[in-house]
CSV table of C-alpha atoms in Angstrom, one decimal:
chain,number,residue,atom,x,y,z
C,1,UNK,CA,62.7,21.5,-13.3
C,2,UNK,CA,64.4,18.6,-11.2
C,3,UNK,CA,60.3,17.6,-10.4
C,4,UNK,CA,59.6,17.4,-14.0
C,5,UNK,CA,62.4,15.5,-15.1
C,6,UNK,CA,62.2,13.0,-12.4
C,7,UNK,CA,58.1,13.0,-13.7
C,8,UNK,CA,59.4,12.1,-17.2
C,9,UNK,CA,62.0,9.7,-16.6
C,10,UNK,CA,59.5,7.6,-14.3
C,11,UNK,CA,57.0,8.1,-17.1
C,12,UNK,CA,59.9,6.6,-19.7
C,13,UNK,CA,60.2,3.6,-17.2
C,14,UNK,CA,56.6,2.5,-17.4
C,15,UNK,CA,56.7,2.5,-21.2
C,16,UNK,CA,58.1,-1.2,-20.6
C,17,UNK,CA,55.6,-1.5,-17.7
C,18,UNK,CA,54.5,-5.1,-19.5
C,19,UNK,CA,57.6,-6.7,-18.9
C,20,UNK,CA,57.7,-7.4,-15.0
C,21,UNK,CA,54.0,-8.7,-12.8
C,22,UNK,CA,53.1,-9.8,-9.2
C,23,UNK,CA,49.9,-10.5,-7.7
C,24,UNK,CA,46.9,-12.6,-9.6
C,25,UNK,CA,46.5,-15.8,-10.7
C,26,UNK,CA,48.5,-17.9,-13.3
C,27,UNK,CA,51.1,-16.7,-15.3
C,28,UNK,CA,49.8,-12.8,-13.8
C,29,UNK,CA,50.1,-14.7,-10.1
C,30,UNK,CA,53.8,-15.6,-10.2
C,31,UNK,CA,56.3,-13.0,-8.1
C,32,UNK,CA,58.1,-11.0,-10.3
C,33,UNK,CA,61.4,-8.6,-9.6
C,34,UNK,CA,61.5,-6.6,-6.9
C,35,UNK,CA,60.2,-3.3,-8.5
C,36,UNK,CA,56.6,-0.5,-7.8
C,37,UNK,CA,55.5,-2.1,-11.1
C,38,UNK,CA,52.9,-4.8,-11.9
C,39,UNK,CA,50.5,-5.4,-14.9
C,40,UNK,CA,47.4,-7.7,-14.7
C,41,UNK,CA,46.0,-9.1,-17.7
C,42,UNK,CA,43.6,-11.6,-16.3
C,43,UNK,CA,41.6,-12.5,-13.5
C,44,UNK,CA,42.9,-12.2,-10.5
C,45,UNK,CA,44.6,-9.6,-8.0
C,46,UNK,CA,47.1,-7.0,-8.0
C,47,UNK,CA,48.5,-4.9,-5.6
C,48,UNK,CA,52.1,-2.7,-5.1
C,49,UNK,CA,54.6,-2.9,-1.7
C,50,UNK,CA,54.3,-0.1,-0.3
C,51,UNK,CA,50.9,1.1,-1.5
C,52,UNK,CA,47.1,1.5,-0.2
C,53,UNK,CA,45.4,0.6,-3.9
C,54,UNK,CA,44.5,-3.1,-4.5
C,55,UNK,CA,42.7,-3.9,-7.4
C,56,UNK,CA,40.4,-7.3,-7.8
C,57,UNK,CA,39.7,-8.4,-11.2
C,58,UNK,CA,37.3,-11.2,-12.8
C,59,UNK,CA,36.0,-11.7,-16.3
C,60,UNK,CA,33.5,-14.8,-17.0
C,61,UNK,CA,32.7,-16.0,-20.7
C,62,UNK,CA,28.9,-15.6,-21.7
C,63,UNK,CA,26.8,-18.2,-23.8
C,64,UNK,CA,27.6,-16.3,-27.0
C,65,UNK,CA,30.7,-18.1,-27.7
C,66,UNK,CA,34.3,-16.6,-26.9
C,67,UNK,CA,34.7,-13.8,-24.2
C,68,UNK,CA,35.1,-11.0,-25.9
C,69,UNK,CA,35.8,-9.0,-22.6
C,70,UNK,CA,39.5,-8.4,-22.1
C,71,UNK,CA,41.0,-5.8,-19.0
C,72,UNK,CA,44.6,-4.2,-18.0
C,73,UNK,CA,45.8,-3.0,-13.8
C,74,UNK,CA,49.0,-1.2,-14.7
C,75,UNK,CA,50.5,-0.2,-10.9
C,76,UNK,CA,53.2,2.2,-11.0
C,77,UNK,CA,51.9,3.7,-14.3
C,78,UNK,CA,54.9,6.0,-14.9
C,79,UNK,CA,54.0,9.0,-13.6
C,80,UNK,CA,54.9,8.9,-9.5
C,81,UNK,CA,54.8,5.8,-6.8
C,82,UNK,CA,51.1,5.1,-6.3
C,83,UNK,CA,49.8,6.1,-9.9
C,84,UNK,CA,47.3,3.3,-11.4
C,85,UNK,CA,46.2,2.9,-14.7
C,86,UNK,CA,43.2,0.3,-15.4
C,87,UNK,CA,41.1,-0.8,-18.1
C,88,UNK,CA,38.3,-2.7,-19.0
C,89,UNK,CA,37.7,-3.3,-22.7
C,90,UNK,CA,34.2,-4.9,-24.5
C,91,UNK,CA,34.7,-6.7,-28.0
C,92,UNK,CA,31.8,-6.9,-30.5
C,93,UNK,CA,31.7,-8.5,-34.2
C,94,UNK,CA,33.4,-11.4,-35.3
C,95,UNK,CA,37.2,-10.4,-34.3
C,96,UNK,CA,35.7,-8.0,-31.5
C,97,UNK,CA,38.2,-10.5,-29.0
C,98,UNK,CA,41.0,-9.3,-31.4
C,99,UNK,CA,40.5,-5.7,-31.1
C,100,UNK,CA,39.8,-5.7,-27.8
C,101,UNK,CA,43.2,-7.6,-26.6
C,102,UNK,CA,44.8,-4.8,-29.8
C,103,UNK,CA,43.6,-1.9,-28.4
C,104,UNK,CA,44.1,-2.8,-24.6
C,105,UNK,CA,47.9,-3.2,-25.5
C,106,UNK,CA,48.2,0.1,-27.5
C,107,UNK,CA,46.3,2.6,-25.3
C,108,UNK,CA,48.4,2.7,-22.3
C,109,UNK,CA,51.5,3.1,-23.9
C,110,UNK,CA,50.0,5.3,-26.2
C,111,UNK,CA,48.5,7.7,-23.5
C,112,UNK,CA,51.8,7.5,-21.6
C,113,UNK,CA,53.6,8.9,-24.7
C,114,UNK,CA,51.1,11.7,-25.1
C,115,UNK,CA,50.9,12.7,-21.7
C,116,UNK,CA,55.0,12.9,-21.8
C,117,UNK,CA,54.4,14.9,-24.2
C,118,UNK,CA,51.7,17.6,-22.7
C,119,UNK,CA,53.5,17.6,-19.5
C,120,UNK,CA,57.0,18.6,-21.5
C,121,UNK,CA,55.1,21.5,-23.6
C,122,UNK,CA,53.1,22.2,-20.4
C,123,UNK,CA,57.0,22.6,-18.3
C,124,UNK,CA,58.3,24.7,-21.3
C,125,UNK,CA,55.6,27.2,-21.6
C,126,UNK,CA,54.8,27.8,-17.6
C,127,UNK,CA,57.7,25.5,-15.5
C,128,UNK,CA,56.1,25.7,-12.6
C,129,UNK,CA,55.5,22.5,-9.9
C,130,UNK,CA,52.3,24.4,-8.7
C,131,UNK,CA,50.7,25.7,-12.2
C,132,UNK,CA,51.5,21.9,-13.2
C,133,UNK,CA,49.7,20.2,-10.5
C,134,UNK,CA,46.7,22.9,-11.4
C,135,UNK,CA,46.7,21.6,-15.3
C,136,UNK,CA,46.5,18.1,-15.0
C,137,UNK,CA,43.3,17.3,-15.5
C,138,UNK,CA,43.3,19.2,-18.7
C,139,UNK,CA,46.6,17.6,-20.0
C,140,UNK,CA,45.1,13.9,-18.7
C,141,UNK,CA,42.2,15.4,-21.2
C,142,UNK,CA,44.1,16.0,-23.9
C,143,UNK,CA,46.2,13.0,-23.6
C,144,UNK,CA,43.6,10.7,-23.8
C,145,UNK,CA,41.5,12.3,-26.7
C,146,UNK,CA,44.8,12.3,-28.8
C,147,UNK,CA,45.9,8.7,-27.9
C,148,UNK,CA,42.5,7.5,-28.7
C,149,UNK,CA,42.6,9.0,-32.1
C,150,UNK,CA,45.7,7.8,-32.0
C,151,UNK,CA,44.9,4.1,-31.3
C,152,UNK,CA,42.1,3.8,-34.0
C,153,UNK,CA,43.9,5.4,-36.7
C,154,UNK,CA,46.1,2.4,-35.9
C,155,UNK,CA,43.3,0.2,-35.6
C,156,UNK,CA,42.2,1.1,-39.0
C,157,UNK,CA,45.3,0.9,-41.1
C,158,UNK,CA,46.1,-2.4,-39.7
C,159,UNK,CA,46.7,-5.3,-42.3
C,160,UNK,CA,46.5,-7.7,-39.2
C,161,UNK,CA,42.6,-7.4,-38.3
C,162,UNK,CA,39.7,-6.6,-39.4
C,163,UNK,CA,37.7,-4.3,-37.9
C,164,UNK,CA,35.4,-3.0,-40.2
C,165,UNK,CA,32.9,-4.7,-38.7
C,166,UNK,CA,34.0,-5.5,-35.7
C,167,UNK,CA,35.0,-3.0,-33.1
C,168,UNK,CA,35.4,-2.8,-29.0
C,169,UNK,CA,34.6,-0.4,-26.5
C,170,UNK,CA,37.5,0.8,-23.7
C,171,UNK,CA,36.7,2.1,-20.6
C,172,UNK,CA,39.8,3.2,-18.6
C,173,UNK,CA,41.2,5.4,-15.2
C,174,UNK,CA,44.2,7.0,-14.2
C,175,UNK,CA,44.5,7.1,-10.3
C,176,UNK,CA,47.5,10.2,-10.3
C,177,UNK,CA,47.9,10.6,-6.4
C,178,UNK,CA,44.6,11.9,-5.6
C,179,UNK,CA,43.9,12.8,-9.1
C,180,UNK,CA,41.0,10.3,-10.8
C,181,UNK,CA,40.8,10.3,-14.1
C,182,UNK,CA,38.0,8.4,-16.3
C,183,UNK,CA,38.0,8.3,-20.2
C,184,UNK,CA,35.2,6.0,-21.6
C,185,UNK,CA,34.7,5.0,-25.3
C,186,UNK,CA,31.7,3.1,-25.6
C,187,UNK,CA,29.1,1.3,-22.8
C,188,UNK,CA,31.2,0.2,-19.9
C,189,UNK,CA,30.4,1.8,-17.1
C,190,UNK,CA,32.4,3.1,-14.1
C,191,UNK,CA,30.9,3.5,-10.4
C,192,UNK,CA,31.9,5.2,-7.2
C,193,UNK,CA,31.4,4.1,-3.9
C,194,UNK,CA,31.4,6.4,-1.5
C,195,UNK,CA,30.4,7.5,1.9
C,196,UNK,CA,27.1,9.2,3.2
C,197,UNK,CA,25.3,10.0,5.6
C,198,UNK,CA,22.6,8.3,6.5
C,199,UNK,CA,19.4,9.0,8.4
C,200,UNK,CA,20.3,7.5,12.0
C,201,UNK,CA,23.4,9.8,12.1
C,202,UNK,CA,26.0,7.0,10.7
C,203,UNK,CA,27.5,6.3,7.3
C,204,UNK,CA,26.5,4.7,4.6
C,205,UNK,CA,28.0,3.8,0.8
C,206,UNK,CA,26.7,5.3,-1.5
C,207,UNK,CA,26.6,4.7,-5.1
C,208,UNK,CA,28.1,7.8,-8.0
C,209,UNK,CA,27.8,7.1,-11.8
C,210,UNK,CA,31.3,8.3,-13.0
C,211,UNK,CA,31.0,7.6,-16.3
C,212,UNK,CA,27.7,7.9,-19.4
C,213,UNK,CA,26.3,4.8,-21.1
C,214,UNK,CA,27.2,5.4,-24.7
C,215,UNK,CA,23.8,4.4,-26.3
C,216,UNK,CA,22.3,5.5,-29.9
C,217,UNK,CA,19.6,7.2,-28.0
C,218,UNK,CA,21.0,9.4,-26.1
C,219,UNK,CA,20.0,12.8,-27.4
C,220,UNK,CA,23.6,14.2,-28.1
C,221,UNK,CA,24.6,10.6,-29.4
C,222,UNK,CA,21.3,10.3,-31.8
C,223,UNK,CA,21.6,13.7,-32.9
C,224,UNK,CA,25.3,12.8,-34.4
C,225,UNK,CA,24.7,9.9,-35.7
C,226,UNK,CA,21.2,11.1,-37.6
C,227,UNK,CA,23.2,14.5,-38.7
C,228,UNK,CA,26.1,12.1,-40.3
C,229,UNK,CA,22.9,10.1,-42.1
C,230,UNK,CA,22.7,7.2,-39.9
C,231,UNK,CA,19.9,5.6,-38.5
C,232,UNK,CA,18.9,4.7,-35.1
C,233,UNK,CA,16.2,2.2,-34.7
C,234,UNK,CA,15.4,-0.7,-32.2
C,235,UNK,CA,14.5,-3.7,-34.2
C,236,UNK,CA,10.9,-5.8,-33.6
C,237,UNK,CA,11.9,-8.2,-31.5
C,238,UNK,CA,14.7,-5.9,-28.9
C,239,UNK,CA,11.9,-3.1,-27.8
C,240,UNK,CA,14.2,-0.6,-26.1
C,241,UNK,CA,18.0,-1.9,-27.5
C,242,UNK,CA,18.4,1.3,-29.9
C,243,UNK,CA,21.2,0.5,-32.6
C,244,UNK,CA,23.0,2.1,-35.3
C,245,UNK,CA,22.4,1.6,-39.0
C,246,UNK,CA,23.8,2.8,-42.3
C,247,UNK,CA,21.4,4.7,-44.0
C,248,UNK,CA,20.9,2.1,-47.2
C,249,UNK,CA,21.7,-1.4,-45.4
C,250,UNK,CA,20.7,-3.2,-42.7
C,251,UNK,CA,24.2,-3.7,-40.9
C,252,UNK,CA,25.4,-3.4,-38.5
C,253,UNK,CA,23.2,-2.8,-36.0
C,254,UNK,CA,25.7,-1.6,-33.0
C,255,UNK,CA,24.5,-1.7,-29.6
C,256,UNK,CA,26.9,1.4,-28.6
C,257,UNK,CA,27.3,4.8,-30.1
C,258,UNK,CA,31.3,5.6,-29.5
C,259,UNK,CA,33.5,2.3,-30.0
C,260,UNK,CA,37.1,1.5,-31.5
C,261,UNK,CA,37.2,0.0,-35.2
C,262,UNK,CA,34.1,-0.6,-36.5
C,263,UNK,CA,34.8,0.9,-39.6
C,264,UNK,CA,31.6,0.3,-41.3
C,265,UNK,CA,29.7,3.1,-39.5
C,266,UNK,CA,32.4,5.8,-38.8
C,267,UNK,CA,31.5,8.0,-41.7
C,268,UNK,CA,27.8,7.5,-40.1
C,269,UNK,CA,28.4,9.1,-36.8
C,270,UNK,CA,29.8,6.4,-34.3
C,271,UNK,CA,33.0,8.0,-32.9
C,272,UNK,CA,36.1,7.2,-30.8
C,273,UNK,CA,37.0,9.9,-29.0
C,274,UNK,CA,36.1,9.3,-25.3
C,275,UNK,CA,34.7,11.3,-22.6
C,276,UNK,CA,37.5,12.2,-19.8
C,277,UNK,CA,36.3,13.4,-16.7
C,278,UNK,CA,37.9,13.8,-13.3
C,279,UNK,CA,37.6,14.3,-9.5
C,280,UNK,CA,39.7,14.4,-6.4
C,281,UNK,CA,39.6,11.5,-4.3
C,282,UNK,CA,38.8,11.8,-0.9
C,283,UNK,CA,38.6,10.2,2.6
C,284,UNK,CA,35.3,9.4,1.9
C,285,UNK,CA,35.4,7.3,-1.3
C,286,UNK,CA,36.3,3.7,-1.3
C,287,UNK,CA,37.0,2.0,-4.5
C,288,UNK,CA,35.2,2.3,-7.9
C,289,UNK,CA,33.8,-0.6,-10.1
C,290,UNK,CA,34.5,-0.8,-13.7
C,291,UNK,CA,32.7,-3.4,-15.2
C,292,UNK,CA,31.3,-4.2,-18.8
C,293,UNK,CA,27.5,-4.0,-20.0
C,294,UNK,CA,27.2,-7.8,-19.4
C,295,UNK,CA,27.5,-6.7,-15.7
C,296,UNK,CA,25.3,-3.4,-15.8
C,297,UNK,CA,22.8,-5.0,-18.3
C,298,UNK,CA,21.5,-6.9,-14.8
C,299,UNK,CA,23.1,-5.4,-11.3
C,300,UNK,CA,21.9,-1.7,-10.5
C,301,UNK,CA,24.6,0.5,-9.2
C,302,UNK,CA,23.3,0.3,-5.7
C,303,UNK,CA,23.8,-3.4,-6.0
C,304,UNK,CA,27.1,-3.4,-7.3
C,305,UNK,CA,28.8,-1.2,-4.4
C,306,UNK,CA,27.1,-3.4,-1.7
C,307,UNK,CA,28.1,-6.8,-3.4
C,308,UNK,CA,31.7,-5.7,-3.7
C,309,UNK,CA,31.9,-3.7,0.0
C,310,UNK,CA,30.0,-7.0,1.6
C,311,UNK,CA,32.8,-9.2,0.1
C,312,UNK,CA,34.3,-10.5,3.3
C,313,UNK,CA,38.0,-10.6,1.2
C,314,UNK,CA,39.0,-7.7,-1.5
C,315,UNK,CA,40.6,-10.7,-3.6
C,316,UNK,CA,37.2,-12.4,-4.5
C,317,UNK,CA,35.0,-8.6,-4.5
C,318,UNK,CA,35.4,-8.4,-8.4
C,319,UNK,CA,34.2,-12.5,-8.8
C,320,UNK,CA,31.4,-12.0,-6.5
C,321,UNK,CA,29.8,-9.4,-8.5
C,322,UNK,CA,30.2,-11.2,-11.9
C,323,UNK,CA,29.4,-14.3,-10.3
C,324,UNK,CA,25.8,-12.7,-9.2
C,325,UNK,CA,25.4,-11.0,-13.0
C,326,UNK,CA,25.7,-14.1,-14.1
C,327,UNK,CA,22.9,-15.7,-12.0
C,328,UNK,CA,20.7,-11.9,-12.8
C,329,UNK,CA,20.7,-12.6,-16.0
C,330,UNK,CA,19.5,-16.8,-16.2
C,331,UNK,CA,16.4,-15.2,-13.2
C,332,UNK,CA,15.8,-11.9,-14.8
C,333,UNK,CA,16.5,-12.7,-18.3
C,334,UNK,CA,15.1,-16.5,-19.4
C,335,UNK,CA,15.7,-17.4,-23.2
C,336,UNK,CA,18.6,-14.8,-23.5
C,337,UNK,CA,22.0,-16.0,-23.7
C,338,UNK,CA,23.7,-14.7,-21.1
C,339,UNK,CA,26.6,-11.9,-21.9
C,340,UNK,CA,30.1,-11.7,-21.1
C,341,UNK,CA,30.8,-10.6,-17.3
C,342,UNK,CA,33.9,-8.4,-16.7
C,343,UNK,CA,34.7,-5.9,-13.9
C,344,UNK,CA,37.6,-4.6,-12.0
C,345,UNK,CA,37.1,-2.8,-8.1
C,346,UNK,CA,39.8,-0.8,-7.3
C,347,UNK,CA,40.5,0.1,-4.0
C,348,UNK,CA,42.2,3.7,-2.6
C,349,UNK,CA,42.9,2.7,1.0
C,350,UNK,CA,44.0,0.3,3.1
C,351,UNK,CA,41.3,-2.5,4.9
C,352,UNK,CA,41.1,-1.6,8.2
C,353,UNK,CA,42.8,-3.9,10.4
């Protein structure tokens, strides 16, 4: 019991993990306390003494007007030295920049509160270190879907913002020791990079979807929505963007299946509740992307692990990959405005030397 009440009072520190930040640029740049806890909120870098993760962050306004993207690096996320939380957040509708910035500063407090929680009942009902360490993905599970209920019940009965029609997507991990954890709410999409072998006997990286794009028509996602009577139809001039309708209007037209707020549509089958998956880190994986549709919309996976591991410094790995979506999408995509560019690479071991 001495290892779970250490576990909860470190998870009680990080509650207040916004007040103190080192690493990045501007205000998120300056040196803060001498503490194993750091928050990023913009573009820039962050990294812990004493740790192997580093984390490189970059967000670049579209053509559409404000950026709507907004992103989180929590190090030393209250559960032991090491732990990471980040988070990577996509705003849609008129306030869409409001709920975004909202909902990336109540879901990591809110997840830490409900994983205190599961890991209290958890140390109650079977107080055992090893039967703990075997439950954790399952409680980061539960944790999430309940703080992501959580979150949007919050959303909803706001008197702050509107988000009826305007909502946000969240796409977040939990690095736990050599626990990952991935929830996604929406489109974002997280990638691995990993080795493998290649076919001259060496090593390669290699490129692992972690995460589902949340789209109208993906069967599950289309069956839902259509089941809840909403519609899902692409309109003349977007062959191939599929978007959700209400049955007897012509609103709103989302892009994304699963999102925060967006009011409008949730009695029409677009949900919250995320998809949490997991996976053990291992000596051959080195860092995963997380990066908004704006990035994904243009850059394959492939591309995405070999801009960031050809990045000759980890501080600039996230700007060089927004920096080429960006250029993608004036080459590939002529006549479109070109769409917010966010992601966030975060590394699990040291550069070699």
């Amino acid at each position: 019991m001495r290892h779970i009440s250490s576990l909860l009072q470190g998870l009680a520190r990080s509650l207040s993990v916004g007040k103190e930040r080192k690493g990045g640029d501007g205000d998120d740049g300056k040196a803060a306390a001498a503490t194993a806890t750091a928050v990023l909120r913009t573009s820039g870098t962050l990294w812990g003494e004493g740790s192997e993760t580093f984390a490189a962050v970059c967000s670049r306004r579209g053509e559409k007007g404000i950026n709507q993207d907004c992103s989180i690096v929590c190090e030393g996320f209250g559960c032991e030295e090491g732990s990471v939380l980040c988070g990577i957040f996509d705003g849609h509708g008129q306030w869409g920049h409001y709920v975004a910035k909202a909902v990336r500063e109540s879901l990591p407090p809110a997840l830490l509160r409900r994983w205190r929680e599961a890991v209290t009942l958890a140390s109650l009902i079977d107080g055992g270190e090893k039967r703990l360490c075997e439950c954790r993905p399952d409680l980061w599970r539960q944790s999430y879907l309940a703080a992501c209920a959580a979150v949007d019940a919050e959303l909803r009965a706001s008197r702050r913002l509107d988000a009826v029609h305007s909502g946000c997507t969240a796409l977040s991990l939990v690095k736990h020791g050599d626990l990952l954890v991935v929830a996604n709410v929406g489109d974002s999409r997280a990638v691995l990079a990993t080795a493998s072998p290649d076919d001259g006997g060496g090593a390669r990286l290699a490129a692992v979807q972690l995460t589902v794009d949340f789209k109208p028509n993906l069967p599950q996602e289309r069956e839902r929505i259509m089941e809840c009577n909403g519609r899902v139809q692409c309109l003349a001039d977007e062959p191939g963007v599929h978007r959700v309708w209400r049955p007897d209007r012509e609103g709103p037209g989302l892009a994304m299946s699963r999102a925060f707020g967006d009011y409008c549509v949730k009695d029409y089958g677009v949900i919250s509740a995320p998809e949490v998956t997991h996976r053990r880190i291992t000596a051959q994986d080195h860092f995963v992307i997380l990066a908004t549709d704006g990035v994904w919309d243009v850059v394959s996976n492939e591309e995405a692990v070999q801009i960031v591991a050809s990045a000759p410094e980890r501080e600039k790995a996230a700007k060089r990959l927004v920096e080429f979506a960006v250029r993608a999408w004036r080459r590939k995509r002529r006549g479109i405005a070109v769409d917010d560019c966010s992601a966030i690479c975060l590394f699990f071991h040291s550069p070699p030397s």
